Amino acid sequence: MRPRQPAKKPHLPNSPFRAAPVPDIPDFAVNDRVTHDRHGLGSVVRITGDRIHVKFGENTVSVAMSSSKIHPL
């Protein structure tokens, strides 16, 4: 059983606090060099929908483009 995730609280337009900023999703292209927090340096091999397939040495890993763990170089 997976632990429950807290629901995202709605931001009211008349709130005195700012809404949390939405992170920009970087653009990736095939053969782009990237770095991943766990896997290290890699190269984009394929892009399918909202996921990129990155080759890290001998392993190829599928990562969501919106992941905060992957960064373009």
mmCIF file of C-alpha atoms in Angstrom:
data_model
loop_
_atom_site.group_PDB
_atom_site.id
_atom_site.type_symbol
_atom_site.label_atom_id
_atom_site.label_comp_id
_atom_site.label_asym_id
_atom_site.label_seq_id
_atom_site.Cartn_x
_atom_site.Cartn_y
_atom_site.Cartn_z
ATOM 1 C CA MET A 1 0.000 0.000 0.000
ATOM 2 C CA ARG A 2 1.375 3.389 -0.959
ATOM 3 C CA PRO A 3 1.229 6.316 1.461
ATOM 4 C CA ARG A 4 -1.340 8.963 0.678
ATOM 5 C CA GLN A 5 -0.142 12.160 -0.929
ATOM 6 C CA PRO A 6 -1.495 15.416 0.471
ATOM 7 C CA ALA A 7 -3.948 17.140 -1.828
ATOM 8 C CA LYS A 8 -2.772 20.304 -3.540
ATOM 9 C CA LYS A 9 -4.435 23.290 -1.928
ATOM 10 C CA PRO A 10 -6.189 25.675 -4.314
ATOM 11 C CA HIS A 11 -4.903 29.225 -4.563
ATOM 12 C CA LEU A 12 -7.676 31.763 -4.112
ATOM 13 C CA PRO A 13 -7.471 34.857 -6.330
ATOM 14 C CA ASN A 14 -8.059 37.193 -3.372
ATOM 15 C CA SER A 15 -5.354 35.559 -1.221
ATOM 16 C CA PRO A 16 -2.663 37.930 0.113
ATOM 17 C CA PHE A 17 -0.038 35.236 -0.554
ATOM 18 C CA ARG A 18 1.490 34.499 -3.927
ATOM 19 C CA ALA A 19 0.825 31.214 -5.645
ATOM 20 C CA ALA A 20 3.730 28.795 -5.785
ATOM 21 C CA PRO A 21 5.675 29.302 -9.018
ATOM 22 C CA VAL A 22 5.247 26.625 -11.658
ATOM 23 C CA PRO A 23 8.665 25.305 -12.683
ATOM 24 C CA ASP A 24 9.562 25.700 -16.354
ATOM 25 C CA ILE A 25 9.964 22.416 -18.196
ATOM 26 C CA PRO A 26 13.163 22.560 -20.260
ATOM 27 C CA ASP A 27 13.112 21.598 -23.932
ATOM 28 C CA PHE A 28 15.026 18.442 -24.753
ATOM 29 C CA ALA A 29 16.174 17.161 -28.131
ATOM 30 C CA VAL A 30 17.753 13.887 -29.212
ATOM 31 C CA ASN A 31 21.532 13.815 -28.508
ATOM 32 C CA ASP A 32 21.255 16.533 -25.821
ATOM 33 C CA ARG A 33 23.589 16.032 -22.874
ATOM 34 C CA VAL A 34 21.836 15.914 -19.496
ATOM 35 C CA THR A 35 22.674 15.254 -15.877
ATOM 36 C CA HIS A 36 20.534 13.292 -13.433
ATOM 37 C CA ASP A 37 20.759 13.511 -9.644
ATOM 38 C CA ARG A 38 21.093 9.720 -9.268
ATOM 39 C CA HIS A 39 22.444 8.422 -12.609
ATOM 40 C CA GLY A 40 24.919 11.197 -13.459
ATOM 41 C CA LEU A 41 25.757 12.307 -17.017
ATOM 42 C CA GLY A 42 23.817 10.973 -19.965
ATOM 43 C CA SER A 43 22.580 11.587 -23.482
ATOM 44 C CA VAL A 44 18.969 11.804 -24.713
ATOM 45 C CA VAL A 45 18.253 8.859 -27.021
ATOM 46 C CA ARG A 46 14.505 9.158 -27.663
ATOM 47 C CA ILE A 47 11.557 11.403 -26.784
ATOM 48 C CA THR A 48 8.056 9.924 -26.407
ATOM 49 C CA GLY A 49 5.201 12.109 -25.226
ATOM 50 C CA ASP A 50 6.156 13.669 -21.891
ATOM 51 C CA ARG A 51 9.066 11.267 -21.249
ATOM 52 C CA ILE A 52 12.662 11.219 -22.405
ATOM 53 C CA HIS A 53 14.825 8.123 -22.693
ATOM 54 C CA VAL A 54 18.365 8.819 -21.552
ATOM 55 C CA LYS A 55 21.420 6.594 -21.964
ATOM 56 C CA PHE A 56 23.648 6.578 -18.887
ATOM 57 C CA GLY A 57 26.645 4.427 -19.812
ATOM 58 C CA GLU A 58 25.213 0.942 -20.448
ATOM 59 C CA ASN A 59 21.730 1.691 -19.022
ATOM 60 C CA THR A 60 18.851 3.504 -20.701
ATOM 61 C CA VAL A 61 16.381 5.141 -18.314
ATOM 62 C CA SER A 62 12.958 6.647 -19.046
ATOM 63 C CA VAL A 63 12.480 9.927 -17.166
ATOM 64 C CA ALA A 64 9.542 12.355 -17.096
ATOM 65 C CA MET A 65 10.433 15.711 -18.678
ATOM 66 C CA SER A 66 8.885 17.481 -15.708
ATOM 67 C CA SER A 67 11.161 15.642 -13.250
ATOM 68 C CA SER A 68 13.184 17.954 -11.042
ATOM 69 C CA LYS A 69 16.031 15.411 -11.021
ATOM 70 C CA ILE A 70 17.090 15.876 -14.651
ATOM 71 C CA HIS A 71 18.818 18.983 -15.981
ATOM 72 C CA PRO A 72 20.068 19.925 -19.464
ATOM 73 C CA LEU A 73 23.730 20.842 -19.848
#
